Short mmCIF file of C-alpha atoms in Angstrom, two decimals:
data_model
loop_
_atom_site.label_atom_id
_atom_site.label_comp_id
_atom_site.label_asym_id
_atom_site.label_seq_id
_atom_site.Cartn_x
_atom_site.Cartn_y
_atom_site.Cartn_z
CA MET A 1 69.72 59.38 97.13
CA ARG A 2 69.89 63.17 96.56
CA VAL A 3 67.92 63.82 99.77
CA TYR A 4 70.42 61.69 101.66
CA GLN A 5 73.37 63.56 100.11
CA LEU A 6 71.91 66.94 101.04
CA TYR A 7 71.23 65.71 104.56
CA ILE A 8 74.75 64.46 105.28
CA THR A 9 76.44 67.65 104.09
CA GLU A 10 75.29 69.30 107.33
CA LEU A 11 76.56 66.52 109.60
CA VAL A 12 79.95 65.85 111.13
CA GLY A 13 81.57 63.28 113.42
CA THR A 14 79.29 60.82 115.15
CA GLN A 15 76.17 62.30 113.55
CA LEU A 16 77.66 61.45 110.18
CA ILE A 17 78.27 57.85 111.29
CA ASP A 18 74.63 57.64 112.41
CA ALA A 19 73.47 58.93 109.02
CA HIS A 20 75.63 56.41 107.16
CA PHE A 21 74.35 53.64 109.46
CA SER A 22 70.76 54.61 108.67
CA TYR A 23 71.45 54.75 104.94
CA ALA A 24 73.23 51.39 104.87
CA VAL A 25 70.39 49.56 106.60
CA ARG A 26 67.72 51.36 104.61
CA SER A 27 69.47 50.44 101.36
CA ALA A 28 69.89 46.79 102.37
CA VAL A 29 66.27 46.41 103.42
CA ALA A 30 65.05 48.05 100.21
CA GLN A 31 67.06 45.56 98.13
CA TRP A 32 65.68 42.68 100.18
CA ARG A 33 62.09 43.88 99.83
CA GLN A 34 62.24 44.31 96.04
CA GLY A 35 62.83 40.65 95.39
CA ILE A 36 60.04 39.06 97.45
CA THR A 37 56.29 39.11 97.99
CA MET A 38 54.59 40.39 101.12
CA LEU A 39 53.92 36.81 102.24
CA GLU A 40 57.56 35.84 101.76
CA ALA A 41 58.69 38.92 103.67
CA VAL A 42 56.41 38.08 106.59
CA GLN A 43 57.70 34.52 106.66
CA GLN A 44 61.30 35.74 106.75
CA LEU A 45 60.49 38.16 109.57
CA SER A 46 59.40 35.17 111.66
CA GLN A 47 63.07 34.12 111.68
CA PRO A 48 64.75 37.43 112.54
CA ASP A 49 68.22 36.00 113.13
CA THR A 50 68.29 34.47 109.63
CA LEU A 51 66.88 37.67 108.14
CA GLY A 52 69.54 39.74 109.90
CA LEU A 53 72.31 37.56 108.47
CA ARG A 54 70.75 37.86 105.01
CA LEU A 55 70.86 41.66 105.22
CA LEU A 56 74.48 41.94 106.37
CA PRO A 57 76.28 41.67 102.99
CA ALA A 58 74.34 44.61 101.56
CA ILE A 59 74.87 46.59 104.78
CA ASP A 60 78.60 45.90 104.59
CA GLU A 61 78.72 47.01 100.97
CA ALA A 62 76.94 50.30 101.69
CA LEU A 63 79.18 50.99 104.68
CA ALA A 64 82.33 50.24 102.69
CA GLU A 65 81.33 52.90 100.15
CA ARG A 66 81.61 55.36 103.04
CA ASN A 67 84.82 53.93 104.49
CA LEU A 68 83.03 52.39 107.46
CA THR A 69 82.69 48.86 108.82
CA ARG A 70 80.32 47.24 111.27
CA ALA A 71 83.09 47.47 113.86
CA ASP A 72 82.76 51.26 113.63
CA LEU A 73 79.05 50.97 114.33
CA VAL A 74 79.61 48.70 117.33
CA GLU A 75 82.13 51.15 118.76
CA ARG A 76 79.65 53.98 118.25
CA VAL A 77 76.64 52.36 119.92
CA TRP A 78 78.64 51.28 122.99
CA ALA A 79 80.05 54.78 123.47
CA THR A 80 76.71 56.57 123.78
CA ALA A 81 73.38 56.08 125.52
CA PHE A 82 71.36 56.33 122.31
CA ILE A 83 71.55 57.02 118.62
CA GLN A 84 68.77 58.28 116.38
CA MET A 85 68.65 56.91 112.85
CA LYS A 86 66.61 59.42 110.92
CA GLY A 87 64.63 58.32 107.88
CA ALA A 88 65.67 54.70 108.22
CA PHE A 89 62.48 53.44 106.55
CA ASP A 90 59.29 54.71 104.89
CA PRO A 91 56.16 54.28 107.05
CA LEU A 92 53.83 53.79 104.08
CA GLU A 93 50.26 52.47 103.81
CA LEU A 94 49.60 52.40 107.54
CA PRO A 95 46.22 51.46 108.99
CA GLU A 96 44.76 53.36 111.93
CA THR A 97 46.87 53.25 115.05
CA PRO A 98 46.02 50.07 116.99
CA MET A 99 44.73 50.21 120.56
CA VAL A 100 46.45 47.09 121.90
CA PHE A 101 50.06 46.05 122.52
CA PHE A 102 49.82 43.23 119.99
CA PRO A 103 49.49 42.03 117.30
CA VAL A 104 51.23 44.52 115.03
CA PRO A 105 48.90 45.14 112.06
CA MET A 106 50.21 43.87 108.74
CA ALA A 107 50.99 46.71 106.33
CA GLU A 108 53.89 47.77 104.14
CA GLY A 109 54.96 50.38 106.68
CA THR A 110 54.97 48.03 109.66
CA LEU A 111 56.78 45.40 107.62
CA MET A 112 59.55 47.81 106.68
CA ALA A 113 59.80 49.14 110.23
CA ARG A 114 60.34 45.64 111.60
CA ALA A 115 62.77 44.49 108.92
CA THR A 116 64.80 47.68 109.38
CA ALA A 117 64.93 47.17 113.14
CA VAL A 118 66.19 43.62 112.62
CA GLY A 119 68.84 44.93 110.21
CA CYS A 120 69.96 47.65 112.62
CA LEU A 121 70.43 45.15 115.43
CA ALA A 122 72.22 42.62 113.21
CA ALA A 123 74.61 45.34 112.04
CA ILE A 124 75.79 45.92 115.62
CA GLY A 125 76.15 42.22 116.42
CA LEU A 126 72.83 41.66 118.17
CA GLN A 127 69.81 39.42 117.69
CA ALA A 128 66.27 40.74 117.90
CA VAL A 129 64.69 38.99 120.89
CA SER A 130 61.58 38.94 123.05
CA TYR A 131 60.74 37.41 126.43
CA GLY A 132 58.04 34.81 126.90
CA SER A 133 56.77 36.50 130.05
CA GLU A 134 56.14 39.89 128.40
CA GLU A 135 53.33 40.60 125.94
CA ASN A 136 52.87 36.96 124.96
CA GLY A 137 56.48 36.78 123.80
CA GLU A 138 55.78 38.93 120.73
CA LEU A 139 58.93 40.09 118.95
CA PHE A 140 57.43 43.51 118.22
CA VAL A 141 54.79 45.32 120.26
CA ASN A 142 52.80 48.49 119.66
CA LEU A 143 53.51 51.41 121.98
CA VAL A 144 50.23 53.30 121.72
CA VAL A 145 47.57 55.10 123.74
CA MET A 146 45.14 52.49 125.00
CA PRO A 147 41.39 53.04 125.51
CA GLY A 148 39.38 52.78 128.71
CA GLU A 149 40.43 52.88 132.32
CA GLY A 150 42.77 50.75 134.38
CA LEU A 151 46.47 50.41 135.02
CA PHE A 152 47.77 49.90 131.49
CA ALA A 153 45.41 52.43 129.87
CA GLU A 154 46.46 55.09 132.36
CA LYS A 155 50.13 54.19 132.01
CA SER A 156 49.94 54.46 128.21
CA ARG A 157 49.08 58.18 128.50
CA LYS A 158 51.45 59.23 131.25
CA GLY A 159 55.07 60.23 131.10
CA MET A 160 57.61 57.66 132.23
CA LYS A 161 60.62 58.13 134.47
CA GLY A 162 64.03 56.87 133.47
CA HIS A 163 64.36 53.11 133.66
CA THR A 164 66.03 50.11 132.08
CA ASP A 165 63.92 47.30 130.61
CA ALA A 166 63.61 43.78 132.09
CA VAL A 167 65.09 45.14 135.30
CA SER A 168 64.78 41.95 137.35
CA PHE A 169 66.69 39.85 134.79
CA PRO A 170 70.48 39.53 135.15
CA VAL A 171 72.71 41.81 133.13
CA ARG A 172 74.59 39.97 130.41
CA GLY A 173 77.52 38.03 131.86
CA GLN A 174 75.75 37.31 135.14
CA THR A 175 73.37 34.54 136.22
CA ASP A 176 70.21 34.64 138.27
CA PRO A 177 71.17 33.31 141.73
CA GLU A 178 68.26 30.85 141.92
CA ASN A 179 67.42 29.92 138.33
CA PRO A 180 70.20 29.74 135.70
CA ARG A 181 67.58 29.52 132.94
CA ILE A 182 66.64 33.18 133.43
CA SER A 183 67.90 35.05 130.37
CA PRO A 184 69.85 38.31 130.45
CA SER A 185 68.00 41.58 130.08
CA PRO A 186 68.36 43.22 126.65
CA ASP A 187 71.43 45.18 125.62
CA PHE A 188 69.36 47.57 123.52
CA VAL A 189 65.79 48.81 123.26
CA CYS A 190 64.88 49.49 119.62
CA LEU A 191 62.03 51.95 118.95
CA SER A 192 60.66 52.43 115.42
CA GLY A 193 58.54 55.50 114.71
CA LEU A 194 55.31 55.11 112.77
CA ARG A 195 53.35 58.15 114.01
CA ASN A 196 54.09 60.95 116.46
CA PRO A 197 51.74 63.86 115.64
CA ASP A 198 52.37 65.74 118.90
CA ASP A 199 56.16 65.30 118.87
CA VAL A 200 56.20 63.38 122.14
CA HIS A 201 59.77 63.17 123.43
CA THR A 202 61.47 59.90 124.23
CA THR A 203 63.77 60.87 127.07
CA VAL A 204 67.18 59.32 127.65
CA MET A 205 69.44 59.77 130.66
CA PRO A 206 73.05 58.86 129.79
CA LEU A 207 74.51 56.97 132.73
CA VAL A 208 77.85 58.74 132.42
CA SER A 209 76.07 62.09 132.89
CA VAL A 210 74.10 60.78 135.87
CA LEU A 211 77.17 59.41 137.66
CA LYS A 212 79.08 62.68 137.21
CA LYS A 213 76.48 64.28 139.48
CA LEU A 214 76.91 61.72 142.29
CA GLU A 215 79.42 61.51 145.10
CA ALA A 216 81.68 58.47 145.37
CA GLY A 217 79.83 57.25 148.45
CA VAL A 218 76.52 57.20 146.58
CA ILE A 219 78.06 55.26 143.70
CA ALA A 220 79.47 52.75 146.19
CA GLN A 221 76.00 52.28 147.71
CA LEU A 222 74.50 51.57 144.28
CA LYS A 223 77.15 48.89 143.70
CA THR A 224 76.45 47.21 147.05
CA PRO A 225 74.18 44.10 146.89
CA GLN A 226 71.51 45.46 149.23
CA TYR A 227 68.44 46.12 147.06
CA SER A 228 65.38 44.05 146.18
CA ILE A 229 64.19 44.28 142.58
CA ARG A 230 60.65 43.45 141.48
CA SER A 231 59.69 42.63 137.92
CA GLN A 232 58.12 45.41 135.89
CA LYS A 233 54.35 45.33 135.44
CA THR A 234 54.41 44.16 131.82
CA PHE A 235 56.22 40.99 132.93
CA ARG A 236 54.27 40.06 136.05
CA VAL A 237 51.31 38.18 134.55
CA GLY A 238 53.62 36.15 132.33
CA MET A 239 55.90 35.42 135.28
CA GLN A 240 52.98 33.97 137.19
CA GLU A 241 52.09 31.71 134.27
CA ILE A 242 55.64 30.54 133.53
CA LEU A 243 57.40 30.59 136.90
CA GLY A 244 54.39 30.35 139.20
CA ASP A 245 55.37 33.63 140.85
CA GLU A 246 56.83 37.03 140.11
CA LEU A 247 60.60 37.11 139.70
CA VAL A 248 62.08 39.14 142.58
CA LEU A 249 65.79 39.58 143.21
CA GLU A 250 67.07 39.90 146.77
CA ASP A 251 70.38 41.43 147.82
CA ALA A 252 70.98 42.83 144.36
CA SER A 253 73.27 45.57 143.07
CA LEU A 254 72.07 48.29 140.71
CA LEU A 255 75.41 49.44 139.31
CA PHE A 256 78.17 47.27 137.85
CA ASP A 257 81.71 47.61 136.53
CA VAL A 258 81.87 45.85 133.16
CA ARG A 259 84.87 46.04 130.83
CA GLY A 260 85.82 49.57 131.77
CA GLN A 261 82.23 50.85 131.79
CA HIS A 262 79.53 51.28 134.38
CA TRP A 263 76.31 49.37 133.61
CA ILE A 264 73.00 50.10 135.33
CA ARG A 265 69.68 48.38 136.01
CA TYR A 266 67.00 50.58 137.51
CA SER A 267 63.26 51.19 137.54
CA HIS A 268 61.82 53.58 140.10
CA ASN A 269 58.78 51.56 141.18
CA CYS A 270 60.60 48.22 141.22
CA ILE A 271 63.50 48.93 143.60
CA LEU A 272 62.90 48.15 147.28
CA VAL A 273 65.19 48.73 150.24
CA ASP A 274 64.97 48.04 153.98
CA ASP A 275 63.91 50.97 156.14
CA GLU A 276 67.05 50.53 158.23
CA ALA A 277 69.35 50.85 155.21
CA VAL A 278 69.55 54.63 155.32
CA GLY A 279 72.57 54.89 153.02
CA ALA A 280 70.96 52.70 150.38
CA ARG A 281 67.75 54.74 150.46
CA GLU A 282 69.58 58.06 150.27
CA ALA A 283 71.54 56.74 147.30
CA LEU A 284 68.28 56.04 145.46
CA VAL A 285 67.04 59.57 146.13
CA ALA A 286 70.30 61.04 144.87
CA PHE A 287 70.31 58.79 141.80
CA GLU A 288 66.74 59.74 140.91
CA ALA A 289 67.56 63.44 141.21
CA ALA A 290 70.66 63.02 139.06
CA CYS A 291 68.56 61.27 136.41
CA VAL A 292 66.11 64.17 136.29
CA ALA A 293 69.03 66.57 135.89
CA SER A 294 70.53 64.51 133.04
CA ILE A 295 67.61 64.23 130.65
CA SER A 296 68.27 64.37 126.94
CA GLY A 297 66.57 62.41 124.20
CA ALA A 298 64.76 62.80 120.92
CA VAL A 299 61.47 63.10 119.09
CA ILE A 300 61.03 59.86 117.15
CA SER A 301 59.52 61.00 113.86
CA PRO A 302 57.83 58.62 111.40
CA GLY A 303 60.55 56.57 109.72
CA ASP A 304 63.09 57.08 112.51
CA ILE A 305 64.64 54.36 114.65
CA LEU A 306 65.99 55.09 118.13
CA LEU A 307 68.49 52.62 119.57
CA VAL A 308 68.73 53.02 123.35
CA ASN A 309 71.61 51.29 125.12
CA ASN A 310 69.94 49.46 128.01
CA ARG A 311 73.26 49.15 129.90
CA ILE A 312 74.56 52.72 129.82
CA GLY A 313 71.33 54.68 129.43
CA LEU A 314 67.94 54.96 131.09
CA HIS A 315 64.92 55.92 129.03
CA GLY A 316 61.43 57.29 129.56
CA ARG A 317 59.04 59.67 127.81
CA SER A 318 57.08 62.87 128.22
CA ASN A 319 53.29 62.81 128.60
CA VAL A 320 51.52 61.32 125.59
CA GLY A 321 47.90 62.39 125.98
CA GLY A 322 45.49 62.40 123.06
CA GLU A 323 42.84 59.91 122.05
CA PRO A 324 43.51 56.28 121.14
CA GLY A 325 43.36 54.99 117.59
CA GLY A 326 43.13 57.16 114.51
CA ASN A 327 46.42 58.87 113.73
CA SER A 328 47.68 58.93 117.32
CA ARG A 329 51.24 58.18 118.41
CA TRP A 330 52.50 54.74 117.38
CA LEU A 331 55.91 53.24 117.95
CA LEU A 332 57.06 49.64 117.59
CA ARG A 333 59.43 48.21 120.18
CA THR A 334 61.76 45.25 120.10
CA TYR A 335 64.89 44.27 122.00
CA GLY A 336 68.44 43.50 120.91
CA LEU A 337 70.85 41.21 122.75
CA GLU A 338 74.31 39.78 122.18
CA THR A 339 73.57 36.05 122.42
CA ALA A 340 76.92 34.37 121.70
CA GLU A 341 77.38 33.15 125.28
CA MET A 342 73.78 32.06 125.87
CA SER A 343 72.76 28.42 126.16
CA GLU A 344 69.83 26.63 124.55
CA SER A 345 68.11 26.55 127.95
CA HIS A 346 67.59 30.30 127.64
CA ARG A 347 65.44 29.86 124.53
CA TYR A 348 62.09 28.34 123.70
CA PRO A 349 62.82 25.55 121.18
CA ASP A 350 59.77 26.30 119.01
CA VAL A 351 60.46 30.07 118.81
CA PRO A 352 64.24 30.66 119.00
CA TYR A 353 64.04 34.46 119.29
CA ARG A 354 61.83 34.13 122.40
CA LEU A 355 63.85 34.00 125.62
CA TYR A 356 63.00 32.42 128.96
CA PRO A 357 61.02 33.27 130.96
#
């Protein structure tokens, strides 16, 4: 408690809200963990929506002590491309860094990281979700350096350009033009830090900063339904198994007006445009350059959680490098989505947090 009090004395404004948010969730998860065994905790994690609801009363109580409500948190996370919750959990008793996307090794530190992520998402009105077509539908995946050669091993070491996740899925509030069962892409990407010995940066490009660098004509091109969007590589194998083919959108827009905000979907290698569509192609070049000129972000230290708004921010990372395993960089990733308007057809009945496809 004293460490927290010393920390917040140096913070003001939105940083102070972020610190209170982190403290409230950390406190709630600690109370939850004290009363149950490891096995019971793992069982409750398998039902993240129920766990999130269980954590909310303690989160509300901790926020109220600081004259905040969950409505304040919701307002905060929809007004910025990302927030960093420092020291949200203790990454204790970790095994060596895994060398595969899944499963997440069972340990006290990974348990607390996952429960805290679920609590963070519940506090801002979201459910923790996964997609059946990506990484076997696992709710949490390891973001680590992978051994060997090949596409995914190479990709795990390289930097990543700014992108949004699940780019070929509809943004919330829209429907896939050919298959209404296709679920919305996530509202938030949630990254939990377990190890980061080389202080690798997670980069974030706030959409509002990007658009300020673009002319009105470029913005109009991005809103025009003239692009084709492929699925990202981590989804393609699962798409083949579930849908029989990769999900590709035709005549799609990249930029949307939603409730007074601009929302974006974008991934450099997944956006295709006809050679004849000169304006559309030039808009992509301008958008990419504006993203590069708008990079901010954070170093996710052990115990930190980074919430990236997948509608109003693009994210990437600097080069990772290093050897796999050992004490190398290790993040956990899950997604958060507002699910109130979704139908049962979007879910797998045996695993409710897993969305179709």
